[in-house]
């Protein structure tokens, strides 16, 4: 097996034992990227020259002092979604309005990875400003699902998911507002998780919906995801919404057995509209958990049917405000030929934003406008509390929840672009977790007859990612899938 | 006048915190453009605000000083609008759960009568940047300076309780004084750290229906504020007399044409789409927190006035004048510390210093050339007899003009009073000997002629003879033989 095909844990072991060098790892990673990128197109921008130079420096340090035991990502090439700020690296959110934007500062997660000397090899493609479920809304390139190049990788973190699936990165970071990590993880057959809101700092993540956004890892194994979450978690003085809670050693805690654990199966997530192959694969996972001694029982999350509409009121409202700063004045794209300041604002945004972004800004502006605020925004906030309470009630008696990640496997390009609402509904299983503010993970649980990956979603109590990883790791061992796309 | 003015104010004051409201950039006035900025106050993508605790403390302090109810649950809201000096295209402010509400403030009219104005709310927000327009009116650009963006701003909104221009003036002076007293701001109108906006409408006297409200911004000094209010009352009266409509609009004062002009009309009134900011958690202003701020509240004006009367044994009138401006009160105390002559210091301040300050618009005693310690020293020298009261006036003028300390001026101009009998006696004897007719007049009962002798002695001694000693010697020498 080539180096690029290994997991973070495996590569680190090899580096520790000095069986391979950092430059070898990076070189193999770049070779793999060059090989498959023409087909997959996961990246928006690559920083390979700097990666090679950095690799040499890091190896010199290993030669002198050995592999550092306190920096688990030392020398490991990872990718970042194109909406995370890193100094001097293009960060465009896959939008024309930030096409040439190079931030003057690092996101906190980037600072943490740099402190660990991870190799930040490039930025991955996404739906523009994280608005989408297929990565088809990128203003620049089309990312293809490594398992079927005619299918979408999912979205909005499609590039980050595809890169890991195609071995173009050992791990990557994405962002999840309504499922934008978990759904593409499911479509691409990798592990993807969204931490509890406040677990990871949002400072430096270009905001879509401030009360819903979280940064999370994509990886080839549950263990890698646990390690990655450890590396990026923690309270941040730059982010008032980050929570000061200790960061457990997830990678150790997850290796406990699931015997006796009570897992909830919410009936609303298995109702009509779920693809029968998806349903079968998820039910198989439930059986595997039961075979290991977990107790899986049906429950109800009664306000599930309001999730999608609640989400699209709150998220678009916040987005309409967060994206107002892109006015052509201080940074980013500025339209030519404006006659006055209002013209400058309008032309810049008309030319710089794609259709889906415009659609959501208009919707969000309407939702917050005088006369409609109470009926829509305020009402949505109240329903959100009810959705959160549904989860709190279930977690009184159950340690985890299991559901499909998405009602269908990856769909073909163009299949859902005719009706925006149809696209929105592909988030129906993941959106509730963001509204409730808790954590969720998607992992590969099987394949359809046509070879498309299908993910299963696990959900745990707020700040109980230990339990989340515990269920996931045990299931991963039981399923023992180990599959790679044929590229 | 057949119309009743109805006046209310919105006051903005920039806080004298070390750093900005939501980031660690320094707060200061001036400097090269865009040098006190960071990703947060420039509104870079991905940046997040973190509230400045001292600014919240100051907001609580201001709310307490204005007798407001403090809401325990308070949070920031976003006020959304587009303007080049507003980098996030929203201002972080408060609209729903405001920190201080339902307060009131007493103020004194010129004749000493106390009146009250109700305070609707006190809230905290951030300032925008500055636009600099080139002199060439055909230029097709303007410049944006974000040094000021993110500066903490307290906004105070009154109810429209004021009923005349003179009430408005008294109120404005009292509010400025209060804000200086609680020491949350520099309160420099000329630097923009204190800004008044006024709302004026007219009501038919005896009617109960309020007129249309007009808002006027950019009252850059107290003098202009009064001109604006008086003008606007006249303008609206004329409109009503002629039956012309008054539009609900925002106007600006044109100091060249001496009139108000329309800036923005109601049709363009903006919907700010206020909603709670999701980037900061709501604040919990606990009773303990409020109690701590209450304890730390600086001495307010009334307390200081009463203390001055007791501690310095000065009349109520003096205490009132000295405490009407905190900086004057501080100046007084600094001078008294050196001289230990409170009534003398008070006199000097009330007559000489305040008169000088009045001649300059919005002059500040903290920038007065004569330092408080120097006044104190000078008064001490009068007390000691080193200089006379009359000479002191020369010394004072000297300090004012040259900015030098009193001892230096006395030395340079040789103003030390002659107080030894040995030097004065010969002069007195000489003047008596040279003016026998006046001596006759005096001895025949015309005591007023003493003034003539004193004048002559002063002339001969070039004003430096100690007057007390002169009078004693004159009395002695004229009344003998």
Short mmCIF file of N, CA and C in Angstrom, two decimals, chain B residues 15-16 18 25 47 65 75 93 104 114 147 227 256 259 288 319 337 399 413 423 444 452-453 458 463 474:
data_model
loop_
_atom_site.label_atom_id
_atom_site.label_comp_id
_atom_site.label_asym_id
_atom_site.label_seq_id
_atom_site.Cartn_x
_atom_site.Cartn_y
_atom_site.Cartn_z
N UNK B 15 -16.00 55.96 25.31
CA UNK B 15 -15.46 55.62 26.63
C UNK B 15 -13.94 55.71 26.63
N UNK B 16 -13.38 56.05 27.79
CA UNK B 16 -11.93 56.16 27.89
C UNK B 16 -11.31 54.84 28.34
N UNK B 18 -8.94 51.45 27.69
CA UNK B 18 -7.63 51.32 27.02
C UNK B 18 -7.82 50.77 25.62
N UNK B 25 -7.42 46.39 20.14
CA UNK B 25 -6.80 47.59 19.58
C UNK B 25 -6.91 48.74 20.55
N UNK B 47 -13.67 36.77 11.52
CA UNK B 47 -13.34 37.40 12.80
C UNK B 47 -14.57 37.39 13.71
N UNK B 65 -25.60 56.09 37.81
CA UNK B 65 -25.56 57.54 38.01
C UNK B 65 -26.82 58.21 37.48
N UNK B 75 -27.97 41.70 26.43
CA UNK B 75 -27.17 41.13 25.35
C UNK B 75 -26.97 42.15 24.24
N UNK B 93 -24.86 46.68 18.91
CA UNK B 93 -25.51 47.67 19.78
C UNK B 93 -26.46 46.90 20.70
N UNK B 104 -33.62 58.65 35.56
CA UNK B 104 -33.93 60.07 35.54
C UNK B 104 -32.73 60.88 36.03
N UNK B 114 -34.15 73.37 40.45
CA UNK B 114 -33.87 72.00 40.00
C UNK B 114 -35.03 71.44 39.20
N UNK B 147 -9.60 53.66 12.27
CA UNK B 147 -9.02 53.75 13.62
C UNK B 147 -10.09 53.83 14.70
N UNK B 227 -27.67 77.44 19.18
CA UNK B 227 -28.10 78.10 17.94
C UNK B 227 -29.09 77.21 17.19
N UNK B 256 -22.33 77.86 8.31
CA UNK B 256 -22.04 79.01 7.45
C UNK B 256 -23.33 79.76 7.15
N UNK B 259 -28.35 77.71 9.38
CA UNK B 259 -29.69 77.11 9.29
C UNK B 259 -29.54 75.59 9.31
N UNK B 288 -24.40 41.26 42.69
CA UNK B 288 -23.07 41.48 43.26
C UNK B 288 -22.24 42.41 42.39
N UNK B 319 -19.11 76.86 46.48
CA UNK B 319 -19.07 75.40 46.27
C UNK B 319 -19.86 75.03 45.02
N UNK B 337 -4.45 72.37 48.15
CA UNK B 337 -3.47 71.46 48.76
C UNK B 337 -2.14 72.17 48.96
N UNK B 399 1.99 84.61 34.52
CA UNK B 399 1.89 83.15 34.34
C UNK B 399 1.03 82.85 33.12
N UNK B 413 10.84 89.53 37.35
CA UNK B 413 10.35 90.91 37.33
C UNK B 413 10.62 91.65 38.63
N UNK B 423 13.41 99.56 55.19
CA UNK B 423 13.39 100.08 53.83
C UNK B 423 12.21 101.01 53.60
N UNK B 444 -6.36 118.01 59.83
CA UNK B 444 -7.61 118.75 60.08
C UNK B 444 -8.83 117.86 59.86
N UNK B 452 -3.92 109.29 49.07
CA UNK B 452 -2.92 110.02 48.30
C UNK B 452 -1.52 109.62 48.77
N UNK B 453 -1.35 109.61 50.12
CA UNK B 453 -0.03 109.23 50.66
C UNK B 453 0.36 107.83 50.21
N UNK B 458 3.61 104.09 47.13
CA UNK B 458 3.63 102.97 46.19
C UNK B 458 4.44 103.34 44.95
N UNK B 463 5.49 100.12 43.59
CA UNK B 463 4.41 99.18 43.90
C UNK B 463 4.79 98.05 44.83
N UNK B 474 2.32 104.98 58.20
CA UNK B 474 1.63 106.24 57.96
C UNK B 474 0.86 106.67 59.21
#
